[in-house]
XYZ file of C-alpha atoms in Angstrom:
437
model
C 33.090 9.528 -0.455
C 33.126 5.776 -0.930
C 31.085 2.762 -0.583
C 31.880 0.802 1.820
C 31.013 -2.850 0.924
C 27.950 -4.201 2.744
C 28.158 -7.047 5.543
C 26.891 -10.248 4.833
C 24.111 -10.481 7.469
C 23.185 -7.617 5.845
C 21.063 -9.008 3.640
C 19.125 -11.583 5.567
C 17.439 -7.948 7.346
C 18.890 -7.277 10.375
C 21.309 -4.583 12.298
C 21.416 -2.496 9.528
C 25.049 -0.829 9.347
C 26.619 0.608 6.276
C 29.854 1.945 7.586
C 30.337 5.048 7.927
C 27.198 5.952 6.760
C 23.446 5.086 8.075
C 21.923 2.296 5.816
C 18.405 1.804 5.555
C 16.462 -0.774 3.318
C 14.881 0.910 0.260
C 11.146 0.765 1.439
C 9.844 3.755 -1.021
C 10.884 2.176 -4.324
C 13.612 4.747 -4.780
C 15.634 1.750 -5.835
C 14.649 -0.591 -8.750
C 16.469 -3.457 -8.833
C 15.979 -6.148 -12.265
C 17.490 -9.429 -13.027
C 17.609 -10.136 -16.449
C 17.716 -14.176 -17.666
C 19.335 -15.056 -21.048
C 17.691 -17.200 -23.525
C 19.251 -20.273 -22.383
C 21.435 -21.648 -19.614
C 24.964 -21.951 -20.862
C 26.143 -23.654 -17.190
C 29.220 -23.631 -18.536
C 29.446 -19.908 -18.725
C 26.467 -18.268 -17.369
C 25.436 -14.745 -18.423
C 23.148 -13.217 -15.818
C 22.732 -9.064 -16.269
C 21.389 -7.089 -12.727
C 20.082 -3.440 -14.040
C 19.707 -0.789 -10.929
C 18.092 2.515 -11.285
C 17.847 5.192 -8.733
C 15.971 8.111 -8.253
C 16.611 10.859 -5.251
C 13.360 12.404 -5.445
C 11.349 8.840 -3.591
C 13.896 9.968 -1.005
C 14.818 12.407 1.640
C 18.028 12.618 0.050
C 19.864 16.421 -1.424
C 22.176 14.829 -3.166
C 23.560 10.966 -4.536
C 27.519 10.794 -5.174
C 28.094 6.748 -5.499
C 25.653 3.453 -7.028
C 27.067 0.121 -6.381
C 26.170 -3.892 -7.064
C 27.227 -6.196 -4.387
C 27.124 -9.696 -4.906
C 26.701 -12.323 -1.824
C 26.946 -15.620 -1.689
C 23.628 -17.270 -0.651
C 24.916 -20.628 0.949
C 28.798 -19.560 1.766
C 28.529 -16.539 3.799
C 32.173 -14.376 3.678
C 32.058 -10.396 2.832
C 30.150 -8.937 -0.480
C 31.764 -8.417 -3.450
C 31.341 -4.803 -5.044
C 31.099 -5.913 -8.965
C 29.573 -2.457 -10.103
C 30.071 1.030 -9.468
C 29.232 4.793 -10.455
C 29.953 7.538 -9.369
C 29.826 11.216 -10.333
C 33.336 11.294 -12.011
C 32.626 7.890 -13.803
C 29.591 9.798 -15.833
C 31.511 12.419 -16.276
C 34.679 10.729 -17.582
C 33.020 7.711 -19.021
C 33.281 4.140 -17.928
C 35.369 1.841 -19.615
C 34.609 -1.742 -18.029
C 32.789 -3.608 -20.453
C 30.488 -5.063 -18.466
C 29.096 -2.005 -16.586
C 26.690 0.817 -18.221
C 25.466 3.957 -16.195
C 23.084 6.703 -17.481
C 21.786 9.614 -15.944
C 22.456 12.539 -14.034
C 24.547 11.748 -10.518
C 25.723 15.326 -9.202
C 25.395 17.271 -5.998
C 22.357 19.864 -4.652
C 21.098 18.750 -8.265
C 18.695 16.248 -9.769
C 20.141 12.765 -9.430
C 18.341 9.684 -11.317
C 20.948 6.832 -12.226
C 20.779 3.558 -13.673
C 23.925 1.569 -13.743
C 23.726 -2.694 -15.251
C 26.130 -5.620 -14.657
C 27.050 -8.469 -16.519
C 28.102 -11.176 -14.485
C 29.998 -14.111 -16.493
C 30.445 -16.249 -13.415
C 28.771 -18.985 -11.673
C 26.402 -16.508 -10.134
C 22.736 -18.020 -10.282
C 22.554 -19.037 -6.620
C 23.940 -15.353 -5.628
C 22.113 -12.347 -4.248
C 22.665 -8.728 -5.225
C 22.578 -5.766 -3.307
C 21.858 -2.513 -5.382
C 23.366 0.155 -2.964
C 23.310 4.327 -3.491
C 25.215 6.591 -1.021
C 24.101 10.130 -0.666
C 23.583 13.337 1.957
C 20.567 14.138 4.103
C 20.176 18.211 4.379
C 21.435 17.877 8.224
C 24.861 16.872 6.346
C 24.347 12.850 7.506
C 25.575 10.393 5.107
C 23.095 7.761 4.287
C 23.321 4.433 2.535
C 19.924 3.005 0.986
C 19.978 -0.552 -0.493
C 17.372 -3.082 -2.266
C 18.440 -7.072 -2.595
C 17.297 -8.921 -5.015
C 18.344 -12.260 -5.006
C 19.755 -14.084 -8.631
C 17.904 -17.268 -8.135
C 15.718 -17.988 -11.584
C 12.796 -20.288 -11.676
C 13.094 -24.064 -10.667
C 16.450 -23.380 -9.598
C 19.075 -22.666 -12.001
C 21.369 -24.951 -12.184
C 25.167 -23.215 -10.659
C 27.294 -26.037 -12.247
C 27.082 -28.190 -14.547
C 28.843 -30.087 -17.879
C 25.152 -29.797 -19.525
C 23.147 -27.152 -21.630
C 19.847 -26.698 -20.814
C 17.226 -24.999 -22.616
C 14.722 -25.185 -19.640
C 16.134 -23.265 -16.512
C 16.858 -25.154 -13.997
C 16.912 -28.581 -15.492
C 20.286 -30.721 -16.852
C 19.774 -32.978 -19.499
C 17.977 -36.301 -18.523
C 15.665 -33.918 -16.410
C 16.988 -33.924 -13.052
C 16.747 -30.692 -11.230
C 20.011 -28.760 -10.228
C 20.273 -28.979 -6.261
C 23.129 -26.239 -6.058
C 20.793 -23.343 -4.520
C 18.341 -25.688 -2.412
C 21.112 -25.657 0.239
C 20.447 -21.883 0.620
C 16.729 -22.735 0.462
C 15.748 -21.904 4.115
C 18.299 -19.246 4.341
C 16.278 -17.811 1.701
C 12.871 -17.820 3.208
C 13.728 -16.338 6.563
C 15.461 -13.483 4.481
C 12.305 -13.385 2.542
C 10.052 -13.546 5.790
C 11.684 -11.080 7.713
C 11.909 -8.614 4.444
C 8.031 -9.066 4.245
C 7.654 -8.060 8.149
C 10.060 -5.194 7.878
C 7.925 -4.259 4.633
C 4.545 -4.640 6.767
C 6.265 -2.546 9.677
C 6.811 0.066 7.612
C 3.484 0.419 6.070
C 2.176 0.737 9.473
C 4.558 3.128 10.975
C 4.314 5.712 8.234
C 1.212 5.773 6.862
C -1.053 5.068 10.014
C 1.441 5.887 13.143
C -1.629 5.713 15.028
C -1.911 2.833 14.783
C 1.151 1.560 16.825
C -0.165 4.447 19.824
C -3.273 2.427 20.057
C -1.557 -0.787 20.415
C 0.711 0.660 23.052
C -2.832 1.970 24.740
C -4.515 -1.640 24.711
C -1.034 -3.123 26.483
C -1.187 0.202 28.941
C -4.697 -0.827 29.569
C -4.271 -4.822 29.996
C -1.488 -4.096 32.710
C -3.844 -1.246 34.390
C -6.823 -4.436 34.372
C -4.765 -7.202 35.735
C -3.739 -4.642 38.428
C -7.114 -4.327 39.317
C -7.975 -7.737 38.866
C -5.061 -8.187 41.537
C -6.371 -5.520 44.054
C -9.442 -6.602 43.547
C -9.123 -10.502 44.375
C -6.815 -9.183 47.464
C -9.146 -7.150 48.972
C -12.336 -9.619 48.613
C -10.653 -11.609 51.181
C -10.856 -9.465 53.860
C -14.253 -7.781 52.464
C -16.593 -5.734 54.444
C -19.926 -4.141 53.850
C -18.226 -0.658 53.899
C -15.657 -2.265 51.354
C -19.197 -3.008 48.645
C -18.501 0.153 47.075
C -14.463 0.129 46.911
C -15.179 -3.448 44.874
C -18.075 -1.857 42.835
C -15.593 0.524 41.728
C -13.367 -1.560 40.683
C -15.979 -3.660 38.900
C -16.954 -0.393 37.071
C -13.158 0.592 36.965
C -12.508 -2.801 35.298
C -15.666 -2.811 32.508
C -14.592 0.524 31.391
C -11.350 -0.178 30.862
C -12.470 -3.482 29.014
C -14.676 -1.381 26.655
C -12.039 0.848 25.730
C -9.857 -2.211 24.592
C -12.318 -3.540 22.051
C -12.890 -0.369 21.264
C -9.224 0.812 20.120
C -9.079 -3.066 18.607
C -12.696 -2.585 16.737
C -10.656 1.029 15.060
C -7.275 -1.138 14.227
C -9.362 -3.590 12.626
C -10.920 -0.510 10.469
C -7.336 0.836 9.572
C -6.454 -2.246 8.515
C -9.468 -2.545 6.282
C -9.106 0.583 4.792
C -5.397 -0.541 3.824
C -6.463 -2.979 2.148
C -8.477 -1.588 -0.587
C -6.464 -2.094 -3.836
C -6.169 1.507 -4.959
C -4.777 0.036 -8.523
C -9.148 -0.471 -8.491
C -10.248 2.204 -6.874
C -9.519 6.176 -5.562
C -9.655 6.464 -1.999
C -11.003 9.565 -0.051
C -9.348 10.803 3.225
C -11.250 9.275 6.649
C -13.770 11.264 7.594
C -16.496 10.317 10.269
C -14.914 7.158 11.017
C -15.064 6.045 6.733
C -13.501 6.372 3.192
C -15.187 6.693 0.312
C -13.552 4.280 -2.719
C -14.182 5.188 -5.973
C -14.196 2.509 -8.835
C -11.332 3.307 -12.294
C -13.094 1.525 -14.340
C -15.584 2.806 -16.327
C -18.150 -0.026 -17.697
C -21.930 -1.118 -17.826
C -22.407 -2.995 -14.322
C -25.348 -4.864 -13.246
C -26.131 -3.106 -9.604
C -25.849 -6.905 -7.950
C -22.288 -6.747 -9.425
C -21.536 -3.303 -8.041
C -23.210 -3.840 -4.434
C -20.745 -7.111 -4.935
C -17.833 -5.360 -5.451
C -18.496 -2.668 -2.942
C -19.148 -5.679 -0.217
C -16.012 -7.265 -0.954
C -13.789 -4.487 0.284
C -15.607 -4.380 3.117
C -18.538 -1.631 2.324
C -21.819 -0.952 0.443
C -22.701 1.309 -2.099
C -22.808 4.893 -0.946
C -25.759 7.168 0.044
C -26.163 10.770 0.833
C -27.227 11.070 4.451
C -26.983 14.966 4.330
C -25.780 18.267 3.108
C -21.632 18.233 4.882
C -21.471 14.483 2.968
C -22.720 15.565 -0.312
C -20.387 18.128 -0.437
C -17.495 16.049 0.450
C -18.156 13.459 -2.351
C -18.753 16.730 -5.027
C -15.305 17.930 -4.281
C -13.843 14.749 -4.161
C -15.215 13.473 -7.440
C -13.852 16.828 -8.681
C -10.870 15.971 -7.823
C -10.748 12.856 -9.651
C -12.740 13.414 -12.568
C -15.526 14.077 -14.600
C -17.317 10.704 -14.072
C -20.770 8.696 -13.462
C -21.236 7.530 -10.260
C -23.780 5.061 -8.705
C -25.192 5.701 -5.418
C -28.136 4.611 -3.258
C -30.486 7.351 -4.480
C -33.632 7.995 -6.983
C -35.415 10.155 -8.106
C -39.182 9.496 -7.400
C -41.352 12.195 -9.607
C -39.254 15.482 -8.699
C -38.184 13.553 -4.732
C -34.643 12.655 -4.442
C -35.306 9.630 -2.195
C -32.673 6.874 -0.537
C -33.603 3.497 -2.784
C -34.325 0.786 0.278
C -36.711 2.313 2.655
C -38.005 5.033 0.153
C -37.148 7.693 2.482
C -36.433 11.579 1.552
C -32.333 11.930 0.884
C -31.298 14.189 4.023
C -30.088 17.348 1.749
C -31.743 20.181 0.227
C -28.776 20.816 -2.196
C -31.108 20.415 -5.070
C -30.515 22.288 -8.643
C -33.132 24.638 -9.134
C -35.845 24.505 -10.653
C -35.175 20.356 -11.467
C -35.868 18.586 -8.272
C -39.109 18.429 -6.979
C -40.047 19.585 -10.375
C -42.671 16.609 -10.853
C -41.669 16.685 -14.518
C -42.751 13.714 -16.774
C -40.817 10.724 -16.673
C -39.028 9.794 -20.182
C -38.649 6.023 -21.416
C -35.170 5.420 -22.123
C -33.703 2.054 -23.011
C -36.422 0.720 -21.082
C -35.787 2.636 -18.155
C -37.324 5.653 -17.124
C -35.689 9.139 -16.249
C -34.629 8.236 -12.527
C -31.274 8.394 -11.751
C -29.401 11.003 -9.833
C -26.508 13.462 -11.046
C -24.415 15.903 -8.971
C -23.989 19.270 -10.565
C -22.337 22.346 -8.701
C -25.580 23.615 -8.071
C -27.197 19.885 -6.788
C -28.620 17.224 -7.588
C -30.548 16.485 -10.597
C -32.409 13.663 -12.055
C -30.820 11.914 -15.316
C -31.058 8.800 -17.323
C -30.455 5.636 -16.648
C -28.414 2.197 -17.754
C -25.328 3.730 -18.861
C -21.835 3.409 -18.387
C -20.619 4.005 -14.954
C -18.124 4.221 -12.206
C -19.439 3.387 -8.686
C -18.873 4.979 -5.051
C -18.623 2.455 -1.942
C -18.872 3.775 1.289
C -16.221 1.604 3.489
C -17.093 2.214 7.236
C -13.920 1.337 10.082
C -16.558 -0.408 12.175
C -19.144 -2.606 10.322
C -22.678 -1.573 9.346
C -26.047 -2.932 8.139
C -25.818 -3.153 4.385
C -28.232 -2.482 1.912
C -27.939 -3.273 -1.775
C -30.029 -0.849 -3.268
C -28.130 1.510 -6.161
C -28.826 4.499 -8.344
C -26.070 7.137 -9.909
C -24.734 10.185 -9.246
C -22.407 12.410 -11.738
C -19.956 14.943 -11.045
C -18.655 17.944 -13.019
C -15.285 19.099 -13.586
C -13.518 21.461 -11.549
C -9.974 21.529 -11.061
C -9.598 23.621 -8.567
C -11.920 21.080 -5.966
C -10.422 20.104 -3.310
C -11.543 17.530 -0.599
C -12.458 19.048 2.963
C -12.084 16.865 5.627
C -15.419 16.858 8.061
């Protein structure tokens, strides 16, 4: 098996063909593509190293024979160039080019992480690289995956030039290099359409729902202007024993209309949900229409800071609203750690009761003996004992104004907010698991 060198449209994302072989655009990081600057431009003879790394397992891949570099020309079209490959008889018999390195294990039905770098001594800066790796599904189907990454460095690098620069991109005197600008809108549609086929993707695999309910609000549209249609036919001719027939449709027609903003009001939730940073925060499952995001860092936080952050991602700080939800957020925090966590919730003299509207917390998943237990109140850091753990037997009252993580309860469709806090903590037990309500 071979690669077969990659068409120049290729790049710029559309009809995606790798003869013989399937090709698909690396959208699961399986690919890591790098493009090393030197020191200094020497545009006399430019030094420019690509380093590519693979690894099968991001994949639905058994098995990776051949990585190879392409190189395309940004602004002149004509067919790639392969400058680099490796395959499983060049690890195994060494490689002798001196400007190509591989690593790694690259062998079939086994594990297959590679990394192979180029050193391109040519007038490459206004190029774009292709980092390709050819492989077998388990059906037996050969499948190409790629990742471009294009050789352009900052403020345009200049391709030619009699001059040495120590600033990329400038010539002596300071006049930019216009070599690559040529390429410059080329460049953004490639860039535009790799960011849509990168927001596709997101979509269709991790909410495929999605894309039904979209199909569902066009089904609907069509089966309202149809109405609209019969409707504004039939009123010309309109009888009193054709009343009802119209009221029908009137009912027909509002129905249908609610169910649109409706499956729009649940988009918009998916879409919010998505857009939690989860570098910030670990994100439950969706149950009863919300997530519950909890903070990674661990710091003191005024509670105007935490109902801040919890209101910027589209939530408020979570409360306990009864028994199934408190034992949702006890397995999950079990899952993710042995933490503090602020909620909406005090304890009021032995009464576990939600902060805003002083109002009993809807679960009698208290520890025993603890809750309820009117016990005296102890004066810590100027606080007194009032703030609310989670144990595996309940809830329990603890101290407060220390360091803490925070919960936010993120709801698909918006709610009243409060801004009320208190914390909760949860013990360690690796063998929690979340159960979805």
């Amino acid at each position: 098996m071979c690669l077969t060198p990659v068409p120049a449209w290729l790049i710029l994302g559309v009809t995606l063909v790798i003869a013989p072989a399937a090709s698909i655009r690396d959208t699961r990081k399986s690919i890591i593509m790098k493009v090393i600057w030197p020191a200094y431009v020497n545009a006399e003879s430019p030094s420019l190293r690509l380093e590519c790394s693979f690894n099968r397992f991001r994949t639905d891949l058994v098995s990776v024979n051949e990585l190879g570099i392409f190189r395309f020309d940004i602004g002149g079209g004509g067919e790639p160039e392969m400058v680099a490959k490796v395959t499983a008889a060049n690890l195994t018999y060494g490689l002798n080019e001196s400007d190509i390195s591989a690593s790694g294990q690259l062998q079939n039905n086994t594990k297959s992480n590679l990394f192979v770098s180029y050193t391109s001594n040519t007038e490459g800066y206004c190029q774009t690289y292709s980092c390709v790796a050819k492989g077998l599904k388990a059906n037996g189907e050969e499948v190409s995956i790629y990742r471009p990454v294009k050789a352009k460095g900052m403020n345009n690098v200049p391709c030619k030039s009699a001059h040495r620069s120590r600033v990329p991109g400038r010539e002596l005197g300071g006049r930019s290099s216009d070599c690559c600008v040529a390429s410059e809108k080329v460049q953004a549609q490639s860039e535009a359409i790799e960011s849509l086929e990168n927001e596709i993707e997101k979509w269709s695999v991790v909410l495929p729902e999605v894309r039904n309910n979209y199909m569902k609000i066009e089904l609907l549209r069509v089966q309202i202007s149809q109405l609209e249609n019969q409707a504004s036919a039939d009123s010309s001719i309109v009888t009193p024993q054709d009343n009802e027939k119209l009221d029908n449709f009137g009912r027909r027609f509002d129905d249908l209309q609610k169910l649109v903003h409706a499956v729009s009001d649940e988009n918009r939730g998916f879409r919010k949900i998505l857009s939690i940073d989860v570098t910030l925060y670990e994100v439950s499952n969706i149950v009863s229409g919300r997530v519950y995001a909890v903070s990674k860092s661990e710091e003191m936080k005024h509670k105007r800071t935490i109902e801040k952050s919890c209101h910027q991602i589209g939530g408020y700080v979570a409360k306990i609203d009864d028994d199934a939800e408190q034992m949702f957020l006890i397995n999950f925090f079990k899952m993710i750690g042995n933490y503090k966590y602020y909620i909406r919730a005090k304890n009021n003299e032995g009464n576990f009761v939600e902060l805003t509207r002083g109002e009993p917390v809807s679960t009698e998943r208290y520890a025993p003996g603890l809750a309820r237990s009117n016990e005296e109140p102890r004066i810590v850091l100027g606080e007194k004992k009032d703030c609310v753990q989670a144990i595996q037997s309940g809830l329990i009252n603890v101290e407060c104004g220390q360091l803490s993580k925070f919960v936010c309860e993120v709801p698909m469709v918006e709610e009243e907010q409060v801004d009320t806090i208190q914390s909760v903590v949860a013990m360690p037990d690796p063998g929690g698991h979340i159960k979805i309500l």
